[in-house]
Amino acid sequence: MSDLPESGHTAVRRGSRARIVLWVVLAIVVLLVLAVAWVGIRGLLAKRALEDSVGYVGTLRSQLTGGDTAGAQATAKRLERSADSARSLTGDPVWGAAEYVPFFGANLRAVRQVSGVVDDIARNAVAPVSSVVGDFGKNAFAPKNGKIDLAPIERAQPAVQRATTTLQRAQRDADGIDTSGTLSPVTSAVNQLRNAAASAATQADSANRIVQLAPAMLGHDGTRNYLLLFQNNAELRAGGGIPGAVARLQVDDGAIHLAQQSSGGAFGEFPSPVLPLSADTRSLYGDITGQYMQDVTLTPRFDVSAQLAREMWKRKYGQQVDGVLTMDPVTLGYLLKATGPVQLPTGETLSSANAVQLLLSDAYVKYPDPAVQDLFFASAAKAVFDRVSTGGFDTKQFVAALTEGVSEGRLKLWSASPTEQRRITGTAIAGELPTVTTATREFGVYLNDGTGSKMDYYLDRTVSVGTSVCRKDGRPTSVVQVTLKNAAPADAATSLPAYVTGGGMFGTMPGTMKTLVAVYAPSNAIYLGASQDGKSAGVQTTADGEHPVVQLRTLLTPGQSTTFRVAFLGDAKHAKAAVQAVTTPGVRQSEVQPLSFDCTAPVPAG
């Protein structure tokens, strides 16, 4: 029997329980402190690893741009290790449990997801591509003895395809990270990842299409023939310029041969369109679009232009080509930066500095006979082609020149193979009409010469576009402004050759420019109104497929300018989308400018 009274036993038991509770609480606190320390330390290490990854990405980009493939492969390995470390540091059970802690958990979850996306990119995009990047040295794609080695491109196809798929997945995963409850630094990091993933996915998709298409289109599986339309920007067409020179390129297992040359005028007039034209094309550009080689680019739809040119070539020469591509003297000037100057049979030196002036202006003064002009243009094209075929130039600069030509809408490509054309569709080189997405709304500004001359060498133009929500229903109002100026000499009617001014043969006084301006809006837009020089303008309103189109005709004497505005109403769901504009590439390239306008009068009607 105990010496302690009952109340004493109770006090002991209570004290024991209190000590147990105290120890349990203390243990929990210690565990929490250890967990916080664990997560904090690993968080700092993960942050450092992610920062290292970002640094490696920058280094990798510089090395690839500079052609340092060996350095790029080593950096890719470092990137893979740092990304794997970040993922491991944020992937243990303690970190996972901490993600359920109020407030802090959302940040930890976002950091883990960022680490996972970066690791996925490093492991499944950068690593595969780095394994084949050694095949692509500085001059890997330069022709040698007139032939491009297609083997490295073929070997790269699986790796580039895997990288593209990975980057598209990474873009979706980055977009799916919830930042509604995260701190500003975490939110900023997620947004940076989203932007980088989106940009990388877009670039990878373009690269993948090229890599998958190039071997077949360059004749790996048999000889290919392509029609090259050399567009003259001195006489504008919506697609760029009048196809003044035409050539057939023959390609066989990477060897490219200029097989045949002709002039646009050699095709004459076909009695009726060589292929059926849509009612919209006939309404906007007339049947001549399908009757003259010089007019196939009146429409901005390059797939239509290409098919018409292909059929005309077949009827003229009996050959069915496998595709059509187009370029202009401005692109030629870009290419000459890489190849260096070339000597022409006529004695002139053609260089990047004088290509545009020599081909689009001086030639008409020096060679007034159109037949001689055609021979001169053909000799210039052949001289540049021969230089490119021999290689021995800076491939990096050459690719940059092609890229610049594509981005400005000067270089386009269409394939007669439906499978190949599906890969081309949706890229800048396809020459398609403006598009609309949740991120961007594109407008198109297309110019067609109506003078029958080469006066567009002197045409200056500025395109501006802006948007604002001016209505209570949230639908955006967008305005496109086009300013044109005839910058020809005041005495152009007499100082310029008749071939340049048109000589009044097509109803336009010498020295005066007649230009048709067609503004294309995104699908489902509603036309609101138009003005010219602050006054209500009479325009043609029609459509090209799903695109509303407003077309205006202008007449400008030397020194005269005009400003044309047109407004459209868009869908509320696209109110936050940025507005852009694509334009007919002319002799001089100018950036599309932002435009501000008064909601009460987006198009002045005074």
Coordinates of C-alpha atoms in Angstrom, one line a residue:
M1 CA 0.0 0.0 0.0
S2 CA 1.4 3.4 -1.0
D3 CA 2.4 5.9 1.5
L4 CA 1.0 8.7 -0.7
P5 CA -2.6 9.8 -0.5
E6 CA -4.8 9.4 -3.6
S7 CA -4.5 13.0 -4.5
G8 CA -0.7 12.6 -4.6
H9 CA -1.0 9.8 -7.2
T10 CA -3.1 12.0 -9.3
A11 CA -0.6 14.8 -9.2
V12 CA 2.2 12.5 -10.2
R13 CA 0.2 11.1 -13.1
R14 CA -0.7 14.7 -14.2
G15 CA 2.9 15.7 -14.0
S16 CA 4.1 12.8 -16.0
R17 CA 1.5 13.5 -18.7
A18 CA 2.6 17.2 -18.8
R19 CA 6.2 16.2 -19.2
I20 CA 5.3 13.8 -22.0
V21 CA 3.2 16.5 -23.8
L22 CA 6.1 18.9 -23.3
W23 CA 8.6 16.5 -24.8
V24 CA 6.2 15.8 -27.7
V25 CA 5.7 19.5 -28.3
L26 CA 9.4 20.1 -28.0
A27 CA 10.1 17.2 -30.4
I28 CA 7.6 18.6 -32.9
V29 CA 9.2 22.1 -32.7
V30 CA 12.6 20.6 -33.2
L31 CA 11.4 18.6 -36.2
L32 CA 9.7 21.7 -37.6
V33 CA 12.9 23.7 -37.1
L34 CA 14.9 20.9 -38.7
A35 CA 12.4 20.7 -41.6
V36 CA 12.5 24.4 -42.1
A37 CA 16.2 24.4 -42.0
W38 CA 16.3 21.4 -44.3
V39 CA 13.9 23.1 -46.8
G40 CA 15.7 26.4 -46.4
I41 CA 19.1 25.0 -47.0
R42 CA 18.0 22.9 -50.0
G43 CA 16.0 25.9 -51.2
L44 CA 19.1 28.0 -51.2
L45 CA 21.1 25.3 -53.0
A46 CA 18.2 24.8 -55.5
K47 CA 18.2 28.6 -56.1
R48 CA 21.9 28.5 -56.7
A49 CA 21.6 25.5 -59.1
L50 CA 18.8 27.3 -61.0
E51 CA 20.9 30.5 -61.3
D52 CA 23.8 28.4 -62.6
S53 CA 21.4 26.8 -65.1
V54 CA 20.4 30.3 -66.3
G55 CA 24.0 31.3 -66.7
Y56 CA 24.8 28.1 -68.6
V57 CA 21.9 28.8 -71.0
G58 CA 23.3 32.2 -71.8
T59 CA 26.8 30.7 -72.3
L60 CA 25.4 28.0 -74.5
R61 CA 23.6 30.5 -76.7
S62 CA 26.8 32.5 -77.2
Q63 CA 28.8 29.4 -78.0
L64 CA 26.3 28.1 -80.5
T65 CA 26.1 31.6 -82.1
G66 CA 29.9 31.7 -82.3
G67 CA 30.2 28.2 -83.8
D68 CA 32.0 26.8 -80.7
T69 CA 30.4 23.4 -80.8
A70 CA 33.0 21.8 -78.5
G71 CA 32.4 24.4 -75.9
A72 CA 28.6 24.1 -76.3
Q73 CA 28.7 20.4 -75.7
A74 CA 30.7 20.9 -72.4
T75 CA 28.3 23.6 -71.3
A76 CA 25.3 21.4 -72.1
K77 CA 26.7 18.8 -69.7
R78 CA 27.1 21.4 -66.9
L79 CA 23.6 22.6 -67.6
E80 CA 22.3 19.1 -67.3
R81 CA 24.1 18.5 -63.9
S82 CA 22.9 21.8 -62.4
A83 CA 19.3 21.3 -63.6
D84 CA 19.3 17.7 -62.2
S85 CA 20.6 19.1 -58.9
A86 CA 17.8 21.6 -58.7
R87 CA 15.2 19.0 -59.3
S88 CA 16.7 16.6 -56.7
L89 CA 16.9 19.3 -54.1
T90 CA 13.2 20.1 -54.4
G91 CA 12.0 16.6 -54.9
D92 CA 12.5 14.9 -51.5
P93 CA 9.6 14.0 -49.1
V94 CA 10.3 16.8 -46.6
W95 CA 10.0 19.4 -49.4
G96 CA 6.9 17.7 -50.6
A97 CA 5.3 17.8 -47.1
A98 CA 6.3 21.5 -46.7
E99 CA 4.3 22.3 -49.9
Y100 CA 1.1 21.9 -47.8
V101 CA 2.1 24.6 -45.3
P102 CA -0.2 27.6 -45.7
F103 CA 1.3 30.5 -47.6
F104 CA 4.8 29.1 -47.9
G105 CA 3.6 25.9 -49.6
A106 CA 2.5 27.6 -52.8
N107 CA 6.0 29.1 -53.3
L108 CA 7.7 25.8 -52.6
R109 CA 5.4 24.0 -55.0
A110 CA 6.1 26.6 -57.7
V111 CA 9.9 26.3 -57.2
R112 CA 9.7 22.5 -57.5
Q113 CA 7.7 22.8 -60.7
V114 CA 10.2 25.3 -62.2
S115 CA 13.1 23.0 -61.3
G116 CA 11.2 20.1 -63.0
V117 CA 10.7 22.1 -66.2
V118 CA 14.3 23.2 -66.3
D119 CA 15.5 19.7 -65.7
D120 CA 13.2 18.3 -68.4
I121 CA 14.5 20.9 -70.9
A122 CA 18.2 20.1 -70.0
R123 CA 17.7 16.4 -70.1
N124 CA 15.4 15.9 -73.0
A125 CA 16.0 18.9 -75.2
V126 CA 19.5 20.3 -74.7
A127 CA 21.2 16.9 -74.2
P128 CA 19.9 15.3 -77.4
V129 CA 20.7 18.3 -79.5
S130 CA 24.2 18.7 -78.0
S131 CA 24.9 15.1 -79.0
V132 CA 24.6 16.0 -82.7
V133 CA 25.7 19.7 -82.6
G134 CA 29.3 18.6 -83.3
D135 CA 28.3 17.8 -86.9
F136 CA 27.3 21.4 -87.5
G137 CA 30.5 23.4 -87.6
K138 CA 30.8 27.0 -88.8
N139 CA 30.6 26.0 -92.5
A140 CA 28.7 22.8 -92.2
F141 CA 26.0 23.9 -94.7
A142 CA 28.3 25.7 -97.1
P143 CA 28.3 23.9 -100.5
K144 CA 31.5 22.1 -101.4
N145 CA 31.9 21.7 -105.1
G146 CA 28.3 22.8 -105.6
K147 CA 26.9 20.2 -103.1
I148 CA 25.5 20.5 -99.6
D149 CA 26.3 17.5 -97.3
L150 CA 22.9 16.2 -96.2
A151 CA 24.1 13.5 -93.9
P152 CA 24.5 15.7 -90.7
I153 CA 21.0 17.0 -91.2
E154 CA 19.5 13.5 -91.4
R155 CA 21.4 12.4 -88.3
A156 CA 20.0 15.4 -86.4
Q157 CA 16.4 14.7 -87.3
P158 CA 15.5 12.4 -84.3
A159 CA 17.3 14.7 -81.7
V160 CA 15.7 17.9 -83.0
Q161 CA 12.3 16.2 -83.1
R162 CA 12.7 15.1 -79.5
A163 CA 13.9 18.5 -78.4
T164 CA 10.9 20.1 -80.1
T165 CA 8.4 17.8 -78.4
T166 CA 10.1 18.5 -75.0
L167 CA 10.0 22.2 -75.4
Q168 CA 6.4 22.2 -76.3
R169 CA 5.7 20.1 -73.2
A170 CA 7.8 22.5 -71.1
Q171 CA 5.8 25.4 -72.4
R172 CA 2.6 23.7 -71.3
D173 CA 4.0 22.8 -67.9
A174 CA 5.3 26.3 -67.3
D175 CA 1.9 27.8 -68.3
G176 CA 0.3 25.4 -65.8
I177 CA 2.2 26.6 -62.7
D178 CA -0.1 28.3 -60.3
T179 CA 1.3 31.7 -59.2
S180 CA -1.9 33.1 -57.6
G181 CA -0.4 32.7 -54.1
T182 CA 3.3 33.1 -54.7
L183 CA 5.7 35.9 -53.6
S184 CA 6.8 38.4 -56.2
P185 CA 10.3 36.9 -56.8
V186 CA 8.8 33.4 -57.4
T187 CA 6.1 34.9 -59.7
S188 CA 8.8 36.7 -61.7
A189 CA 10.9 33.6 -62.0
V190 CA 7.9 31.6 -63.3
N191 CA 7.0 34.4 -65.8
Q192 CA 10.6 34.4 -67.1
L193 CA 10.5 30.6 -67.5
R194 CA 7.2 30.9 -69.4
N195 CA 8.6 33.5 -71.8
A196 CA 11.8 31.6 -72.3
A197 CA 9.9 28.3 -72.9
A198 CA 7.5 29.9 -75.3
S199 CA 10.3 31.5 -77.3
A200 CA 12.4 28.3 -77.3
A201 CA 9.4 26.2 -78.4
T202 CA 8.7 28.5 -81.3
Q203 CA 12.3 28.5 -82.5
A204 CA 12.6 24.8 -82.0
D205 CA 9.5 24.2 -84.0
S206 CA 10.8 26.2 -86.9
A207 CA 14.2 24.5 -86.7
N208 CA 12.5 21.1 -86.6
R209 CA 10.5 21.8 -89.7
I210 CA 13.6 22.8 -91.6
V211 CA 15.6 19.8 -90.4
Q212 CA 12.8 17.3 -91.3
L213 CA 12.1 19.0 -94.7
A214 CA 15.6 19.8 -95.9
P215 CA 17.0 16.4 -97.0
A216 CA 14.0 15.5 -99.1
M217 CA 13.5 19.0 -100.5
L218 CA 17.2 19.1 -101.4
G219 CA 17.0 16.0 -103.5
H220 CA 18.1 13.3 -101.1
D221 CA 15.4 10.9 -102.4
G222 CA 15.7 12.0 -106.1
T223 CA 16.0 15.0 -108.3
R224 CA 13.8 18.0 -107.5
N225 CA 13.0 21.0 -109.6
Y226 CA 11.9 24.4 -108.2
L227 CA 10.7 27.6 -109.8
L228 CA 12.5 30.7 -108.5
L229 CA 10.5 34.0 -108.9
F230 CA 12.9 37.0 -108.7
Q231 CA 10.6 39.8 -107.6
N232 CA 11.2 43.4 -108.6
N233 CA 10.3 45.8 -105.8
A234 CA 10.4 48.8 -108.1
E235 CA 7.0 47.6 -109.4
L236 CA 5.2 46.5 -106.3
R237 CA 2.9 43.5 -106.0
A238 CA 1.2 42.5 -102.8
G239 CA 3.5 39.6 -102.5
G240 CA 6.6 41.8 -102.9
G241 CA 7.2 42.8 -106.5
I242 CA 6.6 41.9 -110.1
P243 CA 8.2 38.5 -111.0
G244 CA 10.6 40.1 -113.6
A245 CA 12.9 37.1 -113.8
V246 CA 12.1 33.4 -113.5
A247 CA 14.4 30.4 -113.2
R248 CA 14.3 26.7 -112.7
L249 CA 16.6 25.2 -110.0
Q250 CA 17.5 21.6 -110.2
V251 CA 18.5 19.9 -107.0
D252 CA 20.0 16.4 -106.7
D253 CA 21.2 15.1 -103.3
G254 CA 22.3 18.5 -102.1
A255 CA 23.8 19.6 -105.5
I256 CA 21.9 22.8 -106.7
H257 CA 22.1 23.7 -110.4
L258 CA 20.6 26.7 -112.1
A259 CA 19.1 24.8 -115.0
Q260 CA 17.0 27.3 -117.0
Q261 CA 16.3 31.1 -116.9
S262 CA 13.5 33.1 -118.4
S263 CA 11.8 36.5 -118.0
G264 CA 8.3 37.2 -116.7
G265 CA 7.4 38.9 -119.9
A266 CA 8.3 35.7 -121.9
F267 CA 5.1 34.0 -120.8
G268 CA 2.9 36.5 -122.5
E269 CA -0.8 36.6 -121.8
F270 CA -2.9 33.5 -121.3
P271 CA -6.4 33.9 -122.7
S272 CA -7.9 33.0 -119.4
P273 CA -6.7 32.2 -115.8
V274 CA -4.5 29.1 -116.0
L275 CA -6.2 27.8 -112.8
P276 CA -9.6 28.6 -111.3
L277 CA -9.5 31.8 -109.2
S278 CA -11.7 32.4 -106.1
A279 CA -14.4 35.0 -106.4
D280 CA -12.5 37.0 -103.7
T281 CA -9.3 37.0 -105.7
R282 CA -11.1 38.0 -108.9
S283 CA -12.9 40.8 -107.0
L284 CA -9.8 42.3 -105.5
Y285 CA -7.1 41.6 -108.1
G286 CA -8.9 40.6 -111.3
D287 CA -8.5 37.7 -113.7
I288 CA -5.0 39.0 -114.8
T289 CA -3.7 37.4 -111.6
G290 CA -3.9 34.1 -113.4
Q291 CA -3.1 35.3 -116.9
Y292 CA 0.3 37.0 -116.6
M293 CA 3.4 35.7 -114.8
Q294 CA 4.1 39.3 -113.8
D295 CA 0.7 39.4 -112.0
V296 CA 0.6 36.1 -110.0
T297 CA 1.8 38.0 -106.9
L298 CA -1.0 40.6 -107.0
T299 CA -2.5 38.4 -104.2
P300 CA -0.7 38.2 -100.9
R301 CA -1.6 34.5 -100.7
F302 CA 1.7 33.0 -101.7
D303 CA 0.2 29.5 -102.1
V304 CA -2.1 30.9 -104.8
S305 CA 0.8 32.8 -106.5
A306 CA 3.0 29.7 -106.5
Q307 CA 0.4 27.4 -108.0
L308 CA -0.4 29.8 -110.7
A309 CA 3.3 30.3 -111.5
R310 CA 3.9 26.5 -111.5
E311 CA 1.1 26.0 -114.0
M312 CA 2.3 28.8 -116.3
W313 CA 5.8 27.3 -116.3
K314 CA 4.3 23.9 -117.2
R315 CA 2.3 25.4 -120.1
K316 CA 5.2 27.3 -121.4
Y317 CA 8.0 24.7 -121.0
G318 CA 6.2 21.4 -120.4
Q319 CA 7.9 20.8 -117.0
Q320 CA 6.0 20.2 -113.7
V321 CA 8.1 21.7 -110.9
D322 CA 8.1 20.4 -107.3
G323 CA 7.8 23.8 -105.6
V324 CA 8.2 27.5 -105.9
L325 CA 10.3 30.0 -104.0
T326 CA 10.7 33.7 -104.3
M327 CA 13.2 36.4 -103.4
D328 CA 14.0 40.0 -104.3
P329 CA 17.1 42.2 -104.8
V330 CA 17.0 43.3 -101.2
T331 CA 17.5 39.7 -100.1
L332 CA 20.2 39.4 -102.7
G333 CA 22.0 42.3 -101.0
Y334 CA 21.7 40.5 -97.7
L335 CA 23.3 37.4 -99.2
L336 CA 26.1 39.4 -100.7
K337 CA 27.2 40.4 -97.2
A338 CA 28.1 36.7 -96.7
T339 CA 29.5 35.9 -100.1
G340 CA 31.3 39.1 -100.9
P341 CA 31.0 41.1 -104.2
V342 CA 30.7 39.3 -107.5
Q343 CA 31.8 40.4 -110.9
L344 CA 29.1 40.6 -113.6
P345 CA 29.8 39.8 -117.3
T346 CA 28.9 43.4 -118.1
G347 CA 31.8 44.7 -116.0
E348 CA 29.9 45.9 -113.0
T349 CA 30.7 44.7 -109.5
L350 CA 27.6 43.7 -107.6
S351 CA 27.9 44.1 -103.8
S352 CA 25.7 44.3 -100.8
A353 CA 26.1 48.1 -100.9
N354 CA 24.9 48.6 -104.4
A355 CA 22.7 45.6 -105.3
V356 CA 19.4 47.4 -104.7
Q357 CA 20.3 50.6 -106.5
L358 CA 22.0 48.8 -109.4
L359 CA 19.2 46.3 -110.0
L360 CA 16.2 48.5 -109.3
S361 CA 17.4 51.9 -110.6
D362 CA 20.7 52.2 -112.4
A363 CA 20.0 49.3 -114.7
Y364 CA 17.1 51.1 -116.3
V365 CA 19.2 54.1 -117.2
K366 CA 22.1 52.1 -118.5
Y367 CA 20.1 49.5 -120.4
P368 CA 16.9 51.2 -121.7
D369 CA 16.0 48.2 -123.8
P370 CA 13.8 45.8 -121.8
A371 CA 15.2 42.7 -123.5
V372 CA 18.7 43.8 -122.5
Q373 CA 17.5 44.5 -119.0
D374 CA 16.3 40.9 -118.8
L375 CA 19.7 39.6 -119.9
F376 CA 21.4 41.8 -117.3
F377 CA 19.1 40.6 -114.5
A378 CA 19.7 37.0 -115.6
S379 CA 23.5 37.5 -115.6
A380 CA 23.4 39.0 -112.1
A381 CA 21.3 36.1 -110.7
K382 CA 23.6 33.6 -112.3
A383 CA 26.7 35.3 -110.9
V384 CA 25.4 35.3 -107.4
F385 CA 24.2 31.7 -107.7
D386 CA 27.5 30.5 -109.0
R387 CA 29.2 32.2 -106.0
V388 CA 26.8 30.5 -103.5
S389 CA 27.3 27.1 -105.2
T390 CA 31.0 27.1 -104.8
G391 CA 30.8 27.7 -101.0
G392 CA 33.8 29.4 -99.3
F393 CA 31.7 32.0 -97.5
D394 CA 30.6 32.6 -93.9
T395 CA 27.7 30.2 -93.4
K396 CA 26.6 32.0 -90.3
Q397 CA 26.2 35.3 -92.2
F398 CA 24.5 33.4 -95.0
V399 CA 21.9 31.9 -92.7
A400 CA 21.4 35.2 -91.0
A401 CA 20.8 36.8 -94.5
L402 CA 18.2 34.1 -95.3
T403 CA 16.6 34.6 -91.9
E404 CA 16.3 38.3 -92.4
G405 CA 14.8 37.8 -95.8
V406 CA 12.2 35.4 -94.4
S407 CA 11.3 37.7 -91.5
E408 CA 10.7 40.6 -93.8
G409 CA 8.5 38.6 -96.1
R410 CA 11.0 38.7 -99.0
L411 CA 11.8 35.0 -99.1
K412 CA 8.9 32.5 -99.4
L413 CA 8.5 28.8 -100.2
W414 CA 5.7 26.5 -101.4
S415 CA 5.9 22.8 -102.0
A416 CA 3.7 20.8 -104.4
S417 CA 3.9 17.9 -101.9
P418 CA 0.9 18.1 -99.5
T419 CA 3.0 16.5 -96.7
E420 CA 5.8 19.0 -97.1
Q421 CA 3.5 21.9 -97.4
R422 CA 1.8 21.0 -94.1
R423 CA 5.2 21.4 -92.4
I424 CA 5.7 24.8 -94.2
T425 CA 2.3 26.1 -93.3
G426 CA 2.2 28.3 -90.2
T427 CA 5.8 29.5 -90.6
A428 CA 7.0 32.9 -91.8
I429 CA 8.3 31.5 -95.1
A430 CA 4.9 30.2 -96.1
G431 CA 3.6 33.7 -97.0
E432 CA 0.2 33.4 -95.5
L433 CA -2.5 36.0 -94.6
P434 CA -2.5 37.6 -91.1
T435 CA -3.4 35.5 -88.1
V436 CA -5.1 36.1 -84.8
T437 CA -4.4 34.3 -81.5
T438 CA -5.0 35.1 -77.8
A439 CA -1.5 36.8 -77.8
T440 CA -1.5 38.7 -81.1
R441 CA -3.8 40.1 -83.7
E442 CA -2.2 40.7 -87.1
F443 CA -3.3 43.1 -89.8
G444 CA -2.0 43.1 -93.4
V445 CA -1.0 46.1 -95.5
Y446 CA -0.5 45.1 -99.1
L447 CA 0.5 47.4 -102.0
N448 CA 0.0 46.9 -105.7
D449 CA 1.4 49.2 -108.4
G450 CA -1.2 50.5 -110.8
T451 CA 1.1 52.7 -112.9
G452 CA 2.7 50.0 -115.0
S453 CA 6.1 51.4 -114.2
K454 CA 9.2 51.1 -112.0
M455 CA 8.3 54.2 -109.9
D456 CA 8.0 52.3 -106.6
Y457 CA 11.8 52.5 -106.2
Y458 CA 10.9 56.1 -105.0
L459 CA 8.0 55.1 -102.8
D460 CA 8.4 55.8 -99.1
R461 CA 5.8 54.4 -96.7
T462 CA 5.1 54.2 -93.0
V463 CA 2.7 51.8 -91.4
S464 CA 1.3 52.3 -87.9
V465 CA -1.2 50.2 -85.9
G466 CA -2.8 50.7 -82.5
T467 CA -5.7 49.3 -80.5
S468 CA -7.9 50.4 -77.6
V469 CA -11.0 49.3 -75.8
C470 CA -13.5 52.1 -76.6
R471 CA -16.8 50.4 -75.9
K472 CA -18.6 49.1 -72.8
D473 CA -18.9 45.6 -74.2
G474 CA -15.1 45.3 -74.1
R475 CA -14.6 44.8 -77.9
P476 CA -11.3 46.4 -79.1
T477 CA -11.1 49.1 -81.7
S478 CA -8.0 48.8 -83.9
V479 CA -6.7 51.4 -86.4
V480 CA -4.2 50.9 -89.2
Q481 CA -2.6 54.0 -90.6
V482 CA -0.6 54.0 -93.9
T483 CA 1.4 57.0 -95.1
L484 CA 2.7 57.0 -98.7
K485 CA 5.0 59.5 -100.3
N486 CA 6.3 59.9 -103.8
A487 CA 9.9 60.7 -103.2
A488 CA 10.9 60.9 -106.9
P489 CA 12.7 63.9 -108.3
A490 CA 10.4 66.9 -109.0
D491 CA 11.3 66.6 -112.8
A492 CA 10.7 62.8 -112.8
A493 CA 8.5 63.0 -115.8
T494 CA 11.4 64.1 -118.0
S495 CA 14.5 63.1 -116.0
L496 CA 13.6 59.4 -115.6
P497 CA 13.4 56.9 -118.5
A498 CA 10.0 56.2 -119.9
Y499 CA 10.4 52.6 -118.9
V500 CA 10.6 53.8 -115.2
T501 CA 7.8 56.3 -115.3
G502 CA 5.5 54.2 -117.5
G503 CA 5.4 56.9 -120.1
G504 CA 1.7 57.4 -119.6
M505 CA 1.0 54.1 -121.4
F506 CA -1.4 52.8 -118.7
G507 CA -3.3 56.1 -118.1
T508 CA -1.1 57.5 -115.4
M509 CA 0.9 60.7 -116.1
P510 CA 4.7 60.2 -116.1
G511 CA 6.2 60.8 -112.7
T512 CA 3.0 60.1 -110.9
M513 CA 2.5 56.9 -108.8
K514 CA -0.8 55.0 -108.8
T515 CA -0.9 52.6 -105.8
L516 CA -3.6 50.3 -104.6
V517 CA -3.6 49.8 -100.8
A518 CA -5.4 46.8 -99.4
V519 CA -5.7 46.5 -95.6
Y520 CA -6.5 43.0 -94.3
A521 CA -8.1 42.6 -90.9
P522 CA -8.1 39.4 -88.8
S523 CA -11.0 37.0 -89.3
N524 CA -14.3 38.1 -87.8
A525 CA -13.3 41.8 -87.5
I526 CA -16.0 44.4 -88.4
Y527 CA -15.1 47.4 -90.6
L528 CA -15.9 50.7 -88.9
G529 CA -14.7 53.4 -91.3
A530 CA -11.8 54.9 -93.2
S531 CA -10.3 58.3 -93.8
Q532 CA -7.7 59.9 -96.1
D533 CA -5.9 63.0 -95.0
G534 CA -8.4 63.6 -92.3
K535 CA -11.5 63.3 -94.5
S536 CA -13.9 60.5 -95.1
A537 CA -12.5 58.2 -97.8
G538 CA -14.3 56.2 -100.5
V539 CA -13.0 52.7 -100.4
Q540 CA -13.8 49.2 -101.7
T541 CA -14.9 47.0 -98.8
T542 CA -14.9 43.3 -99.5
A543 CA -13.3 40.1 -98.1
D544 CA -10.6 37.6 -98.9
G545 CA -11.8 34.4 -97.3
E546 CA -12.5 35.1 -93.6
H547 CA -10.5 38.4 -93.8
P548 CA -12.3 41.7 -94.2
V549 CA -10.5 43.8 -96.7
V550 CA -10.6 47.6 -97.3
Q551 CA -8.9 48.8 -100.5
L552 CA -8.0 52.3 -101.6
R553 CA -6.5 53.8 -104.7
T554 CA -4.0 56.7 -104.5
L555 CA -2.4 59.0 -107.0
L556 CA 0.8 60.8 -105.9
T557 CA 2.8 63.3 -107.9
P558 CA 6.5 63.8 -107.0
G559 CA 6.9 65.2 -103.5
Q560 CA 3.2 64.5 -102.6
S561 CA 2.1 62.3 -99.7
T562 CA -1.1 61.0 -98.3
T563 CA -2.2 59.3 -95.1
F564 CA -4.9 56.6 -95.0
R565 CA -6.6 55.3 -91.9
V566 CA -9.0 52.4 -91.5
A567 CA -10.6 51.1 -88.3
F568 CA -12.0 47.7 -87.4
L569 CA -13.8 46.3 -84.4
G570 CA -12.5 43.0 -82.9
D571 CA -13.7 40.3 -80.5
A572 CA -13.7 41.0 -76.8
K573 CA -11.8 37.8 -76.2
H574 CA -8.9 39.3 -78.1
A575 CA -9.0 42.7 -76.4
K576 CA -5.7 42.1 -74.5
A577 CA -3.9 40.7 -77.6
A578 CA -1.0 42.9 -79.0
V579 CA -1.6 44.2 -82.5
Q580 CA 0.9 43.8 -85.3
A581 CA 1.0 44.4 -89.0
V582 CA 2.7 42.6 -91.9
T583 CA 3.4 44.6 -95.0
T584 CA 4.4 44.2 -98.6
P585 CA 8.3 44.2 -98.6
G586 CA 9.5 47.2 -100.6
V587 CA 12.8 48.7 -101.6
R588 CA 13.3 50.1 -98.1
Q589 CA 12.3 48.3 -95.0
S590 CA 10.7 50.2 -92.2
E591 CA 9.4 49.0 -88.8
V592 CA 5.7 49.1 -88.1
Q593 CA 5.1 52.0 -85.6
P594 CA 2.7 52.1 -82.6
L595 CA -0.3 54.3 -83.1
S596 CA -2.4 56.2 -80.5
F597 CA -5.9 57.5 -81.5
D598 CA -8.9 59.3 -80.0
C599 CA -11.7 56.8 -79.2
T600 CA -14.3 59.4 -80.1
A601 CA -12.9 59.7 -83.7
P602 CA -10.5 56.8 -84.6
V603 CA -10.9 57.8 -88.2
P604 CA -11.4 61.5 -88.7
A605 CA -14.3 62.2 -91.1
G606 CA -14.0 66.0 -91.5

